[in-house]
Amino acid sequence: MTYDAIIIGAGVGGLTTAALLARDGWRVALLEGHIEPGGCASSYRRKRPDGSSYVFDVGATLFGGFQPGGAHDWVARRLGLRFPVVPLESAMQVWLPDRTVTRYGDPAAWRAERARAFPAQAAAAERFWQNQEGVADIAWRFAARNPPMPPETAGDLLGLIPAMRPEMLGLLPHLERTVGHELRRHRLTDPALRAFIDAQLLISAQVPADEAAWLFGSVALDLARQGVFYAEGGAWSIARTLADALIRDGGELRYRAWVDQILVAGGRAVGVRLAGGEELRARHVIAGQTVWDVARLLGEAAPRRLLRLAKETPEAWGAFTCYLGVDAAAVPAGHAEHHQVLLRYGEPLGEGNTAFISLHPAHDTSRAPAGQRAVTISTHTRVGPWWEARAAGRATYVERKGRWAERLLDAAEVALPGLRGHIRYQQSGTPVSFARYTRRAEGMVGGLGQRPAQSGFLSLGARAAGVPGLWLVGDSAFPGQSTAAVTQGAIRLYRALRRG
Ligand SMILES: Cc1cc2nc3c(=O)[nH]c(=O)nc-3n(C[C@H](O)[C@H](O)[C@H](O)COP(=O)(O)OP(=O)(O)OC[C@H]3O[C@@H](n4cnc5c(N)ncnc54)[C@H](O)[C@@H]3O)c2cc1C
């Protein structure tokens, strides 16, 4: 049988596309190599000898896009489902070396907090934030009209016209600018404020202010204001909800189905070959992988343009993660669920100098044995040294893992003093682990750095592979990383496929 669409990978991007198409009656096969859906936004269960268990989020822990009009909300309405999410306020607590900053979602509370936390240059900083919010508002309104971004065909260009509004003309000069440019324009030199913005951009745009595209950055800095959510039961609840909808609507979802090859005939993608040799055919093949992995899966059929793109796309970050089971006593009463820590000013971000710490809310008793909390801590890390350490032998790799875990615990102790004394369970993940579980090239996760040359109109579109019938979705493609962003990309692809 020939499917209408084969989707490779049950990450949130692939799942969302598959579920939307199945809802419209398409014959869909979603092929996932792993035994759970969700990819970087999944969870795993770790059983304890006494029969209790932890549910750890492997990567994503804090979710946007579920507010009315957000990307996940659009999908929920389309599929007639309810995601098991609850709003969080505040979004997170940010720990700088000499102060803390609470990222409130409530606009008035956030305005008061930023003035309190960064009193130096307060007036200029306020002008910057108001500018950021104004630009973000225009960008969100544009996104809500589901424009065909980035435009890849004449039809897309035509399709953009109804999404345009006069207010967007004012954004044109911003297209090439970085957040750093805007900070300079407002003459903001306060090192604490700049470090705060760099750290926030690192987790949402993957690059600091001097590199982050201003339009993307303005949106990335706006996430708390738009509303953030906790997924009840763990991140995998989002993916499982989508998987249930796919199956309900007659889609096929196969686990332990690694795709080894995207099949191309007559210059068109016609199907896939699985690791066991089975071949499946489809009118459309949708790859939920990174640009590097799509090039690998095409093998000799990869167009030269795609190979060049894969070569020219700057390396992405990897993640080093710690999964901890800790006594509930480690968490002070009333503590936020999410914390970002910057240990030292003036030093590069990532590699343990910044860390993101997520605790599941105490009300969710499904996540840890009674009296404990499940914690995920992550830091950005360069992938190359991890592969070198692994090549150097087990001892070198294990020693490095141990050192990085200590760095993360040092950072986590800032938000959770005395944490080490409360640890009941501990496991770490490296880019090598992420490569094994998600098959992402070298374990690069979290999408591409949103620099002006790789962002917005210049980001990779669904047709970037350059092979008719082959479509990209996921955090390599527009608009970038996060479950909300890959969902936006999936909606965009779904609409393009429906137009035919
Ligand atoms: C440490 C970390 C923290 C993060 N924190 C957040 C956060 O708090 N909030 C947020 O919104 N986002 C966060 N993100 C980013 C977010 O998780 C990702 O951007 C998003 O989940 C990526 O989705 P995706 O659809 O691109 O696919 P992926 O998650 O990469 O999934 C791809 C899927 O394809 C499967 N696959 C790969 N190759 C094949 C093959 N050949 N055959 C079959 N199956 C295959 C994989 O097993 C995987 O399931 C974080 C990411 C990381 C790593």
XYZ file of C-alpha atoms and ligand atoms in Angstrom:
553
model
C 0.000 0.000 0.000
C 1.119 3.568 -0.608
C 0.639 5.982 2.267
C -0.304 9.580 1.740
C 2.481 10.528 4.130
C 5.260 8.776 5.990
C 6.618 10.769 8.893
C 10.041 9.940 10.279
C 10.286 10.429 14.026
C 7.673 10.983 16.726
C 9.210 14.192 18.052
C 6.603 16.880 18.724
C 7.076 18.268 15.188
C 6.555 14.906 13.454
C 3.740 13.869 15.778
C 1.827 17.093 15.320
C 2.095 16.930 11.536
C 1.032 13.278 11.512
C -1.938 13.872 13.821
C -3.183 16.874 11.818
C -2.976 14.955 8.537
C -4.663 11.863 9.994
C -7.492 14.071 11.268
C -8.095 15.106 7.650
C -8.304 11.448 6.576
C -4.796 11.078 5.172
C -3.289 7.581 5.343
C -0.373 8.298 7.604
C 2.477 6.180 8.983
C 4.593 7.675 11.750
C 7.843 5.744 12.206
C 9.690 6.148 15.492
C 12.901 4.334 16.275
C 12.519 4.650 20.021
C 9.875 2.994 22.239
C 8.249 6.264 23.349
C 7.121 9.360 21.489
C 8.381 12.857 22.205
C 12.111 12.829 21.303
C 13.798 15.687 23.166
C 10.445 16.492 24.787
C 9.883 13.053 26.266
C 10.289 11.448 29.667
C 11.505 8.138 31.014
C 10.493 6.054 34.000
C 13.155 4.804 36.409
C 11.864 2.087 38.725
C 13.194 1.741 42.267
C 13.740 -1.622 43.988
C 10.712 -0.972 46.237
C 8.414 -0.704 43.193
C 8.135 3.087 43.276
C 9.461 5.097 40.359
C 10.617 8.464 39.049
C 9.483 10.031 35.808
C 12.267 12.258 34.492
C 11.906 14.704 31.603
C 14.815 14.030 29.255
C 15.064 17.549 27.829
C 12.168 19.984 27.594
C 10.471 20.767 30.896
C 8.773 24.153 30.492
C 6.258 24.711 27.751
C 4.805 27.674 25.892
C 2.113 27.828 23.226
C -0.818 26.399 25.198
C -2.404 29.785 25.875
C -5.452 30.666 23.734
C -4.137 31.380 20.244
C -0.810 29.622 20.892
C 0.453 26.915 18.524
C -0.382 23.950 20.785
C -3.794 25.477 21.463
C -4.470 25.747 17.713
C -3.625 22.047 17.341
C -5.769 21.062 20.343
C -8.783 22.790 18.789
C -8.137 21.273 15.389
C -7.780 17.771 16.827
C -10.534 18.149 19.401
C -8.327 17.236 22.329
C -7.153 18.611 25.632
C -3.480 18.672 26.525
C -2.886 17.877 30.210
C -1.104 21.124 31.036
C -1.418 23.669 33.827
C -0.193 27.282 33.748
C 2.760 28.322 35.878
C 3.290 31.692 37.512
C 6.075 32.654 37.811
C 7.792 31.115 34.800
C 11.175 30.852 36.480
C 13.590 32.329 38.947
C 16.895 33.516 37.495
C 19.903 33.447 39.824
C 22.680 35.848 38.854
C 25.882 35.969 40.937
C 24.667 39.010 42.896
C 20.858 39.051 42.562
C 17.796 37.045 41.656
C 15.174 37.924 39.067
C 11.703 36.418 38.892
C 10.238 36.009 35.431
C 6.613 36.813 36.105
C 4.091 36.254 33.356
C 1.885 39.019 34.671
C 2.961 42.151 32.731
C 2.698 44.571 35.654
C 4.577 42.251 38.023
C 7.330 41.736 35.425
C 7.615 45.492 34.832
C 8.057 46.091 38.566
C 10.478 43.179 38.894
C 12.795 44.308 36.090
C 12.956 47.810 37.561
C 13.746 46.354 40.994
C 16.325 43.838 39.749
C 18.202 46.198 37.412
C 18.130 49.664 38.967
C 21.210 50.861 37.040
C 20.061 52.548 33.811
C 16.463 51.756 34.800
C 14.869 54.296 32.449
C 16.849 53.185 29.390
C 16.263 49.545 30.281
C 12.531 50.170 30.519
C 12.561 51.702 27.028
C 14.373 48.579 25.782
C 11.826 46.225 27.377
C 8.880 48.207 26.035
C 10.418 48.148 22.591
C 10.986 44.379 22.929
C 7.374 43.806 23.943
C 6.067 45.984 21.119
C 8.123 44.139 18.496
C 7.148 40.778 20.004
C 3.456 41.724 19.920
C 3.665 42.422 16.190
C 5.549 39.154 15.623
C 3.012 37.128 17.666
C 0.104 38.681 15.747
C 1.871 37.793 12.478
C 2.489 34.200 13.665
C -1.174 33.821 14.669
C -2.155 34.401 11.025
C -0.118 31.257 10.145
C 1.902 32.871 7.356
C 3.786 30.611 4.910
C 7.206 31.292 6.415
C 9.839 31.286 5.195
C 8.476 31.840 1.689
C 9.905 29.127 -0.582
C 7.657 29.339 -3.623
C 5.759 31.953 -5.583
C 2.605 30.603 -3.935
C 4.140 31.258 -0.509
C 4.933 34.827 -1.490
C 1.329 35.322 -2.541
C 0.185 33.603 0.646
C 2.191 36.056 2.710
C 0.244 39.031 1.439
C -2.930 38.421 3.485
C -0.789 37.940 6.606
C 0.883 41.327 6.196
C -0.259 44.418 8.072
C 0.941 48.031 7.904
C 2.412 47.671 11.422
C 4.942 45.225 9.964
C 6.569 47.855 7.785
C 8.163 49.234 10.911
C 9.887 45.879 11.447
C 11.743 45.908 8.139
C 14.793 47.776 9.443
C 14.981 45.254 12.307
C 15.434 42.224 10.074
C 19.223 42.248 10.088
C 19.634 43.479 13.638
C 20.694 41.552 16.691
C 19.510 41.949 20.252
C 22.995 43.302 21.003
C 22.410 46.038 18.452
C 19.217 47.056 20.283
C 20.982 47.017 23.630
C 23.644 49.338 22.213
C 20.990 51.549 20.641
C 19.523 52.017 24.119
C 23.074 52.545 25.467
C 22.622 49.696 27.916
C 25.946 48.695 29.404
C 24.805 47.383 32.809
C 26.729 44.062 32.951
C 24.109 42.386 35.139
C 21.274 43.218 32.746
C 23.323 42.116 29.758
C 24.270 38.844 31.448
C 20.622 38.242 32.304
C 19.545 38.816 28.704
C 22.375 36.638 27.373
C 21.420 33.801 29.702
C 17.720 34.035 28.831
C 18.487 34.092 25.119
C 20.770 31.093 25.436
C 17.854 28.870 26.469
C 15.412 30.276 23.927
C 17.502 31.378 20.928
C 20.661 29.286 21.556
C 22.925 32.312 21.131
C 23.644 35.393 23.271
C 22.477 38.936 22.554
C 25.300 39.930 20.221
C 24.415 37.035 17.906
C 20.657 36.621 18.388
C 18.386 38.033 15.679
C 16.377 40.881 17.188
C 12.990 39.776 15.861
C 13.447 36.226 17.123
C 15.072 37.500 20.306
C 12.196 39.845 21.069
C 9.835 36.874 20.887
C 12.220 34.613 22.803
C 12.420 37.154 25.638
C 8.631 37.256 25.706
C 7.850 33.650 26.580
C 6.958 34.278 30.221
C 4.599 37.091 29.241
C 2.816 34.766 26.795
C 2.371 32.132 29.488
C 4.253 28.959 30.335
C 2.904 25.582 31.350
C 3.689 22.370 33.161
C 2.794 19.055 31.522
C 1.040 16.858 34.102
C 2.757 13.486 34.412
C 5.863 14.791 32.621
C 6.790 16.092 29.181
C 5.818 12.831 27.522
C 2.131 13.564 28.274
C 2.166 16.103 25.435
C 3.543 13.588 22.946
C 1.300 10.796 24.220
C -1.780 13.010 23.803
C -0.807 13.642 20.186
C -0.039 9.943 19.615
C -3.490 8.992 20.962
C -5.128 11.480 18.591
C -3.161 10.084 15.662
C -4.274 6.529 16.422
C -7.866 7.619 17.124
C -7.960 9.166 13.658
C -6.710 6.018 11.931
C -2.998 6.869 11.683
C -0.347 4.169 12.102
C 2.340 4.664 14.726
C 5.208 2.188 14.691
C 7.818 2.141 17.431
C 11.262 0.490 17.128
C 11.091 1.507 13.466
C 14.388 3.185 12.600
C 14.462 4.643 9.109
C 17.839 3.970 7.465
C 17.192 5.528 4.107
C 14.859 7.989 2.435
C 14.073 6.491 -0.958
C 14.247 8.746 -3.996
C 13.148 7.770 -7.501
C 13.089 10.029 -10.517
C 14.290 12.903 -8.353
C 11.329 12.580 -5.963
C 11.070 11.146 -2.440
C 8.919 8.022 -2.716
C 9.301 6.282 0.627
C 11.695 4.955 3.231
C 13.721 1.857 4.032
C 13.674 0.643 7.625
C 16.672 -0.781 9.448
C 15.357 -4.336 8.897
C 15.175 -3.770 5.133
C 11.401 -3.253 4.866
C 10.449 -0.548 2.378
C 7.384 1.672 2.703
C 6.053 3.953 -0.012
C 4.274 7.282 0.252
C 3.272 10.324 -1.758
C 5.040 12.514 0.798
C 7.918 11.832 3.170
C 8.193 14.125 6.167
C 11.453 14.125 8.096
C 11.374 15.305 11.698
C 15.176 15.320 11.863
C 17.968 17.862 11.772
C 19.312 19.122 8.466
C 22.445 16.970 8.997
C 20.417 13.814 9.589
C 18.188 14.381 6.587
C 21.308 14.672 4.415
C 22.569 11.384 5.937
C 19.238 9.606 5.373
C 19.224 10.678 1.735
C 22.735 9.326 1.212
C 23.779 9.606 -2.422
C 20.418 11.139 -3.323
C 21.160 14.224 -1.224
C 21.183 17.244 -3.554
C 24.391 19.257 -3.585
C 22.494 22.254 -2.237
C 21.424 20.314 0.841
C 24.962 19.063 1.440
C 26.179 22.645 1.221
C 23.458 23.785 3.633
C 24.385 21.026 6.068
C 28.036 22.027 5.822
C 27.401 25.741 6.194
C 24.903 25.520 9.042
C 26.806 26.456 12.200
C 27.253 23.680 14.744
C 24.461 23.530 17.310
C 24.806 22.975 21.046
C 24.576 19.703 22.845
C 23.153 19.260 26.324
C 24.620 17.780 29.461
C 21.843 16.737 31.815
C 21.462 15.428 35.356
C 18.357 13.565 36.456
C 17.972 13.584 40.206
C 15.548 12.082 42.671
C 15.742 14.276 45.775
C 14.022 14.552 49.142
C 11.191 17.061 49.012
C 12.980 18.746 51.920
C 15.611 19.931 49.401
C 13.054 22.360 47.980
C 12.255 25.400 50.129
C 8.522 26.041 50.548
C 7.064 28.269 47.840
C 10.059 27.786 45.547
C 9.439 28.195 41.798
C 9.505 25.030 39.687
C 12.085 26.357 37.214
C 15.402 28.067 37.893
C 18.149 29.384 35.687
C 21.511 29.877 37.354
C 24.461 31.914 36.103
C 27.432 31.189 38.329
C 29.990 33.758 37.154
C 29.770 37.025 35.242
C 32.262 37.564 32.452
C 32.731 33.879 31.626
C 31.294 32.004 28.662
C 27.774 30.673 29.073
C 27.045 26.953 29.089
C 29.423 24.178 30.248
C 28.020 24.473 33.747
C 28.417 28.256 34.096
C 24.718 28.404 33.275
C 22.259 25.696 34.237
C 18.512 25.227 33.974
C 16.873 23.385 36.848
C 13.331 22.022 36.736
C 11.424 20.452 39.607
C 8.049 18.922 38.995
C 5.293 20.700 40.944
C 4.652 19.031 44.305
C 0.993 18.378 43.432
C 1.960 15.870 40.716
C 2.517 12.715 42.758
C 3.052 10.605 39.618
C 6.595 11.889 39.161
C 8.487 10.582 42.197
C 8.232 8.276 45.210
C 6.329 9.800 48.148
C 8.302 12.573 49.820
C 10.628 13.101 46.848
C 10.862 15.308 43.771
C 12.159 14.511 40.276
C 14.645 17.096 39.040
C 16.146 17.694 35.590
C 19.204 19.957 35.343
C 20.774 20.844 32.019
C 23.545 22.967 30.616
C 24.579 23.787 27.073
C 27.748 21.973 26.083
C 29.870 21.664 22.950
C 29.418 18.226 21.440
C 32.932 17.657 20.035
C 34.796 17.163 23.334
C 32.276 14.513 24.429
C 32.952 12.414 21.349
C 36.687 12.900 21.834
C 36.379 11.780 25.453
C 34.415 8.744 24.377
C 36.987 7.896 21.715
C 39.720 8.217 24.346
C 38.156 5.384 26.343
C 35.580 4.660 28.986
C 37.627 6.023 31.885
C 38.101 9.424 30.212
C 34.438 9.647 29.292
C 33.206 8.628 32.750
C 35.611 11.029 34.441
C 34.374 13.921 32.273
C 30.767 12.981 32.976
C 31.497 13.045 36.693
C 33.146 16.464 36.476
C 30.273 17.982 34.531
C 27.758 16.488 36.974
C 29.599 18.210 39.826
C 29.469 21.495 37.896
C 25.728 21.144 37.501
C 25.294 20.333 41.165
C 27.360 23.421 42.061
C 24.964 25.513 39.985
C 21.872 23.771 41.342
C 23.057 24.351 44.925
C 22.666 28.098 44.299
C 18.921 27.629 43.844
C 18.602 24.638 46.170
C 21.163 25.017 48.972
C 22.176 21.697 50.520
C 20.864 19.764 47.509
C 23.736 17.262 47.493
C 22.741 15.977 50.916
C 19.244 15.171 49.638
C 20.051 13.207 46.483
C 18.472 9.724 46.415
C 19.038 8.954 42.747
C 21.329 10.445 40.116
C 21.932 9.832 36.414
C 23.579 11.950 33.712
C 23.101 12.374 29.979
C 25.651 13.681 27.479
C 25.533 14.453 23.764
C 26.572 10.816 23.299
C 23.404 9.743 25.168
C 21.232 12.164 23.155
C 22.721 10.827 19.907
C 21.922 7.274 21.008
C 18.329 8.008 22.014
C 17.283 10.545 19.398
C 19.811 9.785 16.607
C 20.384 13.516 16.235
C 23.731 14.221 14.561
C 26.462 14.139 17.229
C 23.768 14.680 19.856
C 23.178 18.284 18.805
C 19.896 19.365 20.369
C 17.803 22.452 20.908
C 17.712 23.699 17.334
C 19.945 26.071 15.435
C 21.304 29.314 16.829
C 18.859 32.046 15.801
C 21.335 34.395 14.174
C 20.003 36.830 11.549
C 21.405 34.605 8.766
C 19.512 31.544 10.072
C 16.348 33.138 11.389
C 12.946 34.330 10.163
C 12.889 34.770 6.386
C 16.319 33.106 6.168
C 15.569 30.038 8.297
C 15.264 26.598 6.768
C 11.826 25.997 5.326
C 9.911 22.760 4.931
C 11.289 22.345 1.395
C 14.915 22.978 2.367
C 16.007 19.431 1.475
C 15.466 20.357 -2.169
C 13.887 16.983 -3.038
C 10.281 17.141 -4.251
C 8.014 15.134 -1.975
C 10.407 15.450 0.988
C 9.493 17.895 3.735
C 11.283 19.033 6.884
C 9.692 19.643 10.232
C 11.232 20.025 13.681
C 13.631 22.375 15.364
C 16.115 22.680 12.469
C 13.375 24.311 10.436
C 11.382 27.527 10.863
C 10.663 28.899 13.396
C 13.186 26.960 15.500
C 13.437 25.233 18.850
C 10.866 24.477 21.571
C 7.752 22.358 21.382
C 5.689 25.458 20.599
C 7.980 26.426 17.727
C 8.129 22.964 16.156
C 4.341 22.874 16.457
C 4.153 26.180 14.590
C 6.361 24.612 11.909
C 4.128 21.527 11.793
C 1.014 23.677 11.311
C 2.773 25.528 8.531
C 3.711 22.229 6.824
C 0.212 20.779 7.293
C -1.301 23.805 5.586
C 1.189 23.574 2.703
C 0.434 19.866 2.207
C -3.307 20.446 2.275
C -2.995 23.117 -0.388
C -1.244 20.405 -2.467
C 18.052 19.637 27.454
C 16.943 20.249 26.639
C 16.060 21.124 27.245
C 15.025 21.693 26.508
N 14.128 22.473 27.155
C 13.027 22.875 26.501
C 11.955 23.456 27.215
O 12.005 23.599 28.438
N 10.856 23.840 26.506
C 10.736 23.619 25.168
O 9.689 23.937 24.589
N 11.747 23.037 24.472
C 12.865 22.654 25.114
N 13.850 21.996 24.434
C 13.769 21.897 22.965
C 12.701 20.909 22.504
O 12.770 19.738 23.253
C 12.927 20.591 21.052
O 13.129 21.768 20.273
C 11.762 19.832 20.430
O 11.247 18.868 21.330
C 12.277 19.168 19.164
O 11.264 18.469 18.535
P 11.493 17.822 17.103
O 10.143 17.539 16.548
O 12.423 18.658 16.304
O 12.147 16.427 17.269
P 13.062 15.603 18.277
O 12.653 15.888 19.668
O 14.479 15.688 17.884
O 12.529 14.161 17.942
C 12.905 13.471 16.780
C 12.373 12.045 16.898
O 12.754 11.331 15.740
C 13.202 10.037 16.104
N 14.148 9.624 15.052
C 15.311 10.204 14.735
N 15.879 9.598 13.671
C 15.014 8.621 13.313
C 15.040 7.641 12.285
N 16.054 7.565 11.420
N 14.006 6.765 12.207
C 12.971 6.823 13.095
N 12.908 7.732 14.090
C 13.915 8.622 14.190
C 13.863 10.239 17.450
O 13.905 9.024 18.195
C 12.938 11.286 18.081
O 11.882 10.681 18.793
C 14.893 21.404 25.131
C 15.770 20.508 24.518
C 16.776 19.929 25.255
C 17.671 18.930 24.603
